[in-house]
XYZ file of C-alpha atoms in Angstrom:
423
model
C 119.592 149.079 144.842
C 118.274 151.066 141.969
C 121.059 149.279 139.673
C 119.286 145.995 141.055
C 116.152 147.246 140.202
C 117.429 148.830 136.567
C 118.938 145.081 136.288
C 115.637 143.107 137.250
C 113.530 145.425 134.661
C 115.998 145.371 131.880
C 115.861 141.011 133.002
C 111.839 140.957 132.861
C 111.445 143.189 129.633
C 113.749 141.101 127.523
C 112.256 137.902 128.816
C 108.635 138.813 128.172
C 109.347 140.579 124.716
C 111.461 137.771 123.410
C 110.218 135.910 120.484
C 110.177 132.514 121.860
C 108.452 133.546 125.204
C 105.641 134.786 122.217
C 105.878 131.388 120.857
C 105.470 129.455 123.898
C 102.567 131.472 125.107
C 100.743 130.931 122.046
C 101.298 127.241 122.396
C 100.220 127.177 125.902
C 96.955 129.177 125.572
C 95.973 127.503 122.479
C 96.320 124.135 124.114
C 94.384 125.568 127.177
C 91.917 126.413 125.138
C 91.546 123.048 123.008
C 91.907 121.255 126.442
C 89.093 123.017 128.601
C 86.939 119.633 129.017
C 90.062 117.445 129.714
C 91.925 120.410 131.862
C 88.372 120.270 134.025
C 88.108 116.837 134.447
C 91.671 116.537 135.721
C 91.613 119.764 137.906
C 88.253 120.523 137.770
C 86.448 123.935 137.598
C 88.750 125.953 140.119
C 92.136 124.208 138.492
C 91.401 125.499 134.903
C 90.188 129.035 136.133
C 93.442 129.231 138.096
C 95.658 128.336 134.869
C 92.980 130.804 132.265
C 93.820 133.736 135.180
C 97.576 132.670 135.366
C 97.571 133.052 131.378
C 95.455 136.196 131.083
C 98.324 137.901 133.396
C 101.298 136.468 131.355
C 99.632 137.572 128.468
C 99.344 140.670 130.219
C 103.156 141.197 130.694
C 103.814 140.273 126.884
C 101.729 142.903 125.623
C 103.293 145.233 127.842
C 107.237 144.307 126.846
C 105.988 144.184 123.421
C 103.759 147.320 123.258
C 105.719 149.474 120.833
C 105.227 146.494 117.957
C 101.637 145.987 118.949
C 99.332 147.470 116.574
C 97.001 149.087 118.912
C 94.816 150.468 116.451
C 93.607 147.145 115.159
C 94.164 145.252 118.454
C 90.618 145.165 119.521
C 87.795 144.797 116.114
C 84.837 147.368 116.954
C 82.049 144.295 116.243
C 83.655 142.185 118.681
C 83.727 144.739 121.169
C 79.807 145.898 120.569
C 79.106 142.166 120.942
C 80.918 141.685 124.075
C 79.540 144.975 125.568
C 76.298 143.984 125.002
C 76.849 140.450 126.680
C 77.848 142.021 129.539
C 75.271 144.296 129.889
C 72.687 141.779 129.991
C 74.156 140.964 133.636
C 71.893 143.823 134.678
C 68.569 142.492 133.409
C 69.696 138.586 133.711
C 67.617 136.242 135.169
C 70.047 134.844 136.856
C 72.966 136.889 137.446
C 75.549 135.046 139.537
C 75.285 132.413 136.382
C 75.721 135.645 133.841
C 78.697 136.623 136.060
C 80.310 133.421 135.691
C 79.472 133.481 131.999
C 80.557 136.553 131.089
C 84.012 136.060 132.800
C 84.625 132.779 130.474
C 83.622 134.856 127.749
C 86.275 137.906 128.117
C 88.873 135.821 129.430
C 89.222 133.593 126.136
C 88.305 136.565 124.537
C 91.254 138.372 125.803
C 93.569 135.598 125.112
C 93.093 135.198 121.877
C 93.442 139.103 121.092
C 96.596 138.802 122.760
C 98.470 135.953 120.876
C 97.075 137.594 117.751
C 98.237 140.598 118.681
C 102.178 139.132 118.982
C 101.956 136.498 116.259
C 101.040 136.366 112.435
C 98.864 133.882 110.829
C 101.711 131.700 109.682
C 103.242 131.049 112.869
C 99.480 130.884 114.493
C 98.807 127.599 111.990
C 101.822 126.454 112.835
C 101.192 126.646 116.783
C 97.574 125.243 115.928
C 98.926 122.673 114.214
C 101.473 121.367 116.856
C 98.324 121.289 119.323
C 96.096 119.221 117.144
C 98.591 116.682 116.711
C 98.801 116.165 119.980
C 94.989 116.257 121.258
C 94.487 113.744 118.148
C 97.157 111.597 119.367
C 95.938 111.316 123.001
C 92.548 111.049 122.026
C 93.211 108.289 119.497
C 95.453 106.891 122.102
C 92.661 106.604 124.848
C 90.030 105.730 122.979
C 91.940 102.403 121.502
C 92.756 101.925 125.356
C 89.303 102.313 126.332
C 87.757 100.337 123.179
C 90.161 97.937 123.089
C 92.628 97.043 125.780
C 89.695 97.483 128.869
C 86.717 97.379 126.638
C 84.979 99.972 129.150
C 84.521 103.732 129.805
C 86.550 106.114 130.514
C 84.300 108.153 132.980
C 86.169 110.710 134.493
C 87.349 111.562 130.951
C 83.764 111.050 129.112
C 85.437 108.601 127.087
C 82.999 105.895 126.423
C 84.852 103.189 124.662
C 83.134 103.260 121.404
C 85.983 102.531 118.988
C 84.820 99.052 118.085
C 80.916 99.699 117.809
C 80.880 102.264 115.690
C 78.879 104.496 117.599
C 81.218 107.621 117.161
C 84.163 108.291 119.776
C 84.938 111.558 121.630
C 88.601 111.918 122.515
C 89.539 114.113 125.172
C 86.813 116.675 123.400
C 84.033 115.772 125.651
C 81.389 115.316 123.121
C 81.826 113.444 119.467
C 80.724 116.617 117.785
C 83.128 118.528 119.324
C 85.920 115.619 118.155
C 84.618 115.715 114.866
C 84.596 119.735 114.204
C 88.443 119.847 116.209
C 89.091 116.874 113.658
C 87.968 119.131 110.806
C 89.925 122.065 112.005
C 92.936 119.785 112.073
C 92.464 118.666 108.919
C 92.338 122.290 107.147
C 94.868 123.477 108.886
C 97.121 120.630 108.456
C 96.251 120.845 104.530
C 97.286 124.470 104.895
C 100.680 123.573 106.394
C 101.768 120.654 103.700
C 100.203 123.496 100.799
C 102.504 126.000 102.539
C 105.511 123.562 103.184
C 105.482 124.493 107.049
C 106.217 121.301 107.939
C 107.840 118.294 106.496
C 106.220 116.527 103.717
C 105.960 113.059 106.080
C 104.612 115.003 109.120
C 102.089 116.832 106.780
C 101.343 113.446 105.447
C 100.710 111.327 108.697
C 98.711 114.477 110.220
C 96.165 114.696 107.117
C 96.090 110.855 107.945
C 95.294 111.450 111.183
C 92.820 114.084 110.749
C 90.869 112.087 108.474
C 90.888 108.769 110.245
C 89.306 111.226 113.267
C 86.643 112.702 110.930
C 85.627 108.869 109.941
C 85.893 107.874 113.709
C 83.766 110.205 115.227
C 81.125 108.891 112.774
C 78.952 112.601 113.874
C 75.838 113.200 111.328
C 76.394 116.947 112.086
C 80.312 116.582 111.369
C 79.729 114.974 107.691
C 77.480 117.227 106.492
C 79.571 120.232 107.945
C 82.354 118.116 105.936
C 80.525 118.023 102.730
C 79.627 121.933 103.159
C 83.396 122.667 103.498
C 84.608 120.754 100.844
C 82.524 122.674 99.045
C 83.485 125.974 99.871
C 87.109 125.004 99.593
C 86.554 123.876 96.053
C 84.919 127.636 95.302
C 87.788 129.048 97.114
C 90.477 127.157 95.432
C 89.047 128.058 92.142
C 88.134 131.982 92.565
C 91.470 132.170 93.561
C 92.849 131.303 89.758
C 90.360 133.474 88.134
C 91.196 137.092 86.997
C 89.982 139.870 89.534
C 86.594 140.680 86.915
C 86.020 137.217 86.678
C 86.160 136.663 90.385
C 83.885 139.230 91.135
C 81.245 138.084 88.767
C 81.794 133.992 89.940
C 80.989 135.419 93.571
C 78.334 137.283 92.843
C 76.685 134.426 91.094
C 77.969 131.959 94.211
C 76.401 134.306 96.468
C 73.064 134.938 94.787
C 72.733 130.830 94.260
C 73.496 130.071 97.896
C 70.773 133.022 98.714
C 68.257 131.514 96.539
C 69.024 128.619 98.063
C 68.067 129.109 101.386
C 65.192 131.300 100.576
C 63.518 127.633 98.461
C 64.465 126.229 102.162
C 62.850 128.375 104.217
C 59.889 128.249 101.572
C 59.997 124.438 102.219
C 60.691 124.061 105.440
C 57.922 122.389 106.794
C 58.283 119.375 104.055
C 61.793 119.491 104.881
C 61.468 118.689 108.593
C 58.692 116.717 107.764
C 60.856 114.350 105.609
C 63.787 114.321 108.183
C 61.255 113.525 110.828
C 62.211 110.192 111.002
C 66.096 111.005 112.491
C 66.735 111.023 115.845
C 69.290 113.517 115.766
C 67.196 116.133 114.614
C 63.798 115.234 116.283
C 66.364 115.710 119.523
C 67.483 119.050 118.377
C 63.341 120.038 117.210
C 62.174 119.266 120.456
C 64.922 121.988 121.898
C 64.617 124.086 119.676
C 60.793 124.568 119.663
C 61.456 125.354 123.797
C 64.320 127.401 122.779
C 61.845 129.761 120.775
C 59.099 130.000 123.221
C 61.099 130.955 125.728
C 63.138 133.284 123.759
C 59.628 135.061 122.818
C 59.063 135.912 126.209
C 61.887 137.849 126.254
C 62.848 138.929 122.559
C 64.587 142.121 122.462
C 67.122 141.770 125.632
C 66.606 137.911 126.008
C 67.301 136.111 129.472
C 70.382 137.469 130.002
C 74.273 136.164 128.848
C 75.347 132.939 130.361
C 77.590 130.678 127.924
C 77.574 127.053 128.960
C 74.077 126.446 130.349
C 73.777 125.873 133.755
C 71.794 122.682 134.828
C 70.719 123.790 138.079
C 69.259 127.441 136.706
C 66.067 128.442 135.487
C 65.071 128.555 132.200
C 67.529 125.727 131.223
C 66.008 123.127 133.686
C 63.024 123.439 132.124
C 64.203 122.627 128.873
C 66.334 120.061 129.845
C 63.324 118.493 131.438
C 61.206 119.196 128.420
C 63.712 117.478 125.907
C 64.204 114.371 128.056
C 68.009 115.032 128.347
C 70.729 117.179 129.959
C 71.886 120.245 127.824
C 74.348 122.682 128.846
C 73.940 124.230 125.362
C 70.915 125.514 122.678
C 72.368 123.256 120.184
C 72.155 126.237 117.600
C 74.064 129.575 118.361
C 71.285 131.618 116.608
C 69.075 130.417 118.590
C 71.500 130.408 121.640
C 72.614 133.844 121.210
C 68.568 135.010 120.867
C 67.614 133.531 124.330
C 70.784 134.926 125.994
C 70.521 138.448 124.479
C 67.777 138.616 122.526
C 67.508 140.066 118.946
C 70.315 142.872 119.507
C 72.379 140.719 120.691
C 71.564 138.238 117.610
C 71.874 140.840 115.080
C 75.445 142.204 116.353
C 76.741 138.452 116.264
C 75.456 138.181 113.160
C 77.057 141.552 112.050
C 80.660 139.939 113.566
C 80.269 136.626 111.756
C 79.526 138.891 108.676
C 82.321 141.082 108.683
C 84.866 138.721 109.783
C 83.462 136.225 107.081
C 83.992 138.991 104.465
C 87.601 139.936 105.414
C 88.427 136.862 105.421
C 86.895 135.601 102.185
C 88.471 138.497 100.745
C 91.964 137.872 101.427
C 91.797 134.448 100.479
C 90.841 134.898 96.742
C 92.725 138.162 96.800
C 96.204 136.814 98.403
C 99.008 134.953 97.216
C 99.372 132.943 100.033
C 97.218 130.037 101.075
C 98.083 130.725 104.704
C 94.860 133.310 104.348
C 92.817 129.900 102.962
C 92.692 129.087 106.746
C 90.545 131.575 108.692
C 87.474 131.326 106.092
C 87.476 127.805 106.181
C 87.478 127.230 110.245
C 84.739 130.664 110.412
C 82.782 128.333 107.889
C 83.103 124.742 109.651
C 82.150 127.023 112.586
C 78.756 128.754 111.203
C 77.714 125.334 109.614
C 78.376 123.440 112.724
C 76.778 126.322 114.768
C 72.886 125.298 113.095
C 73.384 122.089 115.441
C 75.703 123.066 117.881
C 76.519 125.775 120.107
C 80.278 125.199 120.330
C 81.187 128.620 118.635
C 79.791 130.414 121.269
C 81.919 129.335 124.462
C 85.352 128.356 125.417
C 87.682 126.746 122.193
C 85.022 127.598 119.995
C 84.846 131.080 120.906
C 88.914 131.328 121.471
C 88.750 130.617 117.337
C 86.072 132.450 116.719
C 87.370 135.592 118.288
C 91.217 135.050 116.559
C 89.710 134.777 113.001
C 88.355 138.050 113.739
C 91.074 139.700 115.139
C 93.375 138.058 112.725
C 91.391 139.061 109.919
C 90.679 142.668 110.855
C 94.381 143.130 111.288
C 95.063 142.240 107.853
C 92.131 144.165 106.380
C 91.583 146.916 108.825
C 89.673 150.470 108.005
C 92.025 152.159 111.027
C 95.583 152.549 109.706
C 98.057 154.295 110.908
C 98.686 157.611 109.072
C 101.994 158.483 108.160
């Protein structure tokens, strides 16, 4: 019996330790991820908890078999971890704690799995894994959405497909949301850039997935999305170009980037007022104002702790009912994950997201004008399309949008990590 046992151990290590079962997993929880809104309208709210638990154990095993190539030290980022502590503190002082329970949960748990592929696969082979995802969430959406638009000419309910294809008025895929299709287009779109640039794939697949990517971006015809677009092309341009200049040069060229996009924003804060004033007029952002304005009343009732950590709002719940009320529509988000994050948890808890954005945003921008490679061109670009979506939309702070957010910081605090190991 103990050979048996010996046997079964020997069986389990080398299966759960073996590249490919790395591979897989990575594919599997990154599609999970990307696929929360269609895995919960198929199986609903218990299905996709069932599969997230399922992973987190699996995951669980890998980093066990693979524990002696783990980099412990640099497994878990020390602003990510003050972040989530603090989240989960606020259970104590919530409002509304069997909400904050349920929050907090979804938090860790896509928190956890994305420390753990990152922790068993480089950057490369996570862009690659990304990248086989995308292309087929793009294709499916693409796929139902010419069904819905075109072959029924009707909804897709269940799926929250609405059949807009032929109007014009923006389509959603399997994403839930247009905005959501149009920053998950986006994402595609870098990251397939970053696999032609890098030759990970062949030169036709690279070419019919930029394609793709792009006819998404144009499709989901989101006012957010385009000017997050324009924002990134931007910052790609910088990036692309610090990275030819010599190290003095670069440091100067940033410095001036920097101080411009500071002075910047401090001209548009000065001018805010005839700012709104003159966007007034557009109904996407007199939606968002009218949130927004609730958003910081409430939040002032409550400004250092906030209302306690919840994630997706919850529409039967107070506070959120009365700004869904207020606004004339359903929300299960803030819209803004500033603002988000300063109802939730309050100014601590805004400052140490702020202080994790920072940090991973300056590891990251570091590598990529520092490194040879444009594999590291990937993380600063997503973190970006992710703070510039995240003035008008709360994506960043829950489910896929936090599952990225979370492995651009891990990823990026391996690579450029205070805590090595001394020899």
């Amino acid at each position: 019996m103990t050979t048996n046992t010996t046997s079964l151990a020997e069986a389990a290590y080398a299966f759960f330790s073996h590249a490919r079962f790395a591979r897989a997993m990575s594919i599997l929880v990154i599609a999970t991820a990307l696929g929360t809104h269609l895995l919960r309208s198929l199986v609903g709210t218990a299905g996709l908890t069932a599969i997230v638990v399922s992973e987190i154990v699996l995951c669980a095993l890998m980093l066990i078999a693979r524990r002696r190539v783990v980099r412990w030290n640099a497994f878990l980022p020390i602003s990510l971890a003050v972040f989530v502590v603090w989240c989960a503190m606020s259970y104590f002082w919530s409002y509304y704690p069997k909400a904050s329970l349920v929050g907090i949960a979804s938090q860790l748990s896509f928190a956890v799995l994305a420390l753990a592929i990152s922790a068993t696969r480089d950057t490369i082979q996570l862009i690659r894994a990304i990248g086989d995802v995308l292309r087929v969430f793009l294709a499916t959406s693409l796929a139902l959405e010419i069904f819905a638009g075109v072959l029924i000419d009707g909804p897709i309910e269940f799926l929250g497909i609405r059949g807009n294809l032929v109007t014009g008025e923006g389509i959603q895929g399997v994403f839930g949301s247009r905005n959501s299709f149009m920053l998950v287009s986006l994402i595609a779109l870098v990251t397939f850039v970053i696999e032609w640039r890098t030759k990970s794939v062949t030169r036709q697949v690279a070419g019919w997935s930029i394609f793709g990517a792009a006819l998404c971006v144009l499709l989901a015809a989101s006012p957010v999305g385009f000017v997050t677009a324009f924002v990134i092309a931007v910052i790609a341009a910088l990036l692309f170009a610090l990275r030819k200049m010599e190290p003095a040069v670069r440091r100067g060229t940033e410095i001036a980037a920097a101080s411009a996009a500071g002075l910047g924003l401090i001209v548009a804060w000065a001018l805010r007022g005839s700012i709104l004033e003159a966007l007034s007029s557009s109904p996407v952002l007199q939606y968002r104002l009218s949130l927004w304005s609730e958003e910081l009343r409430l939040a002032a009732m409550k400004p250092l702790e906030g209302w306690g950590w919840v994630g997706l709002w919850p529409r039967k719940t107070q506070p959120f009912t009365v700004m869904n009320s207020g606004s004339g529509d359903i929300h299960n988000s803030g819209l803004n994950i500033f603002l988000d994050t300063w109802l939730q948890v309050g100014i601590v808890g805004l400052a140490l997201l702020v202080i994790l954005l920072g940090f991973a945003y300056a590891r990251s921008w570091s590598l990529a004008t520092s490194k040879k490679s444009e594999i590291y061109l990937w993380s600063p670009l997503v973190l970006s399309l992710m703070i510039v979506s995240g003035l008008a939309e709360s994506t960043a702070l829950t489910e896929w949008g936090w599952f990225f957010v979370v492995l651009i910081v891990a990823r990026s605090s391996a690579e450029l990590s205070w805590r090595r190991i001394k020899n």
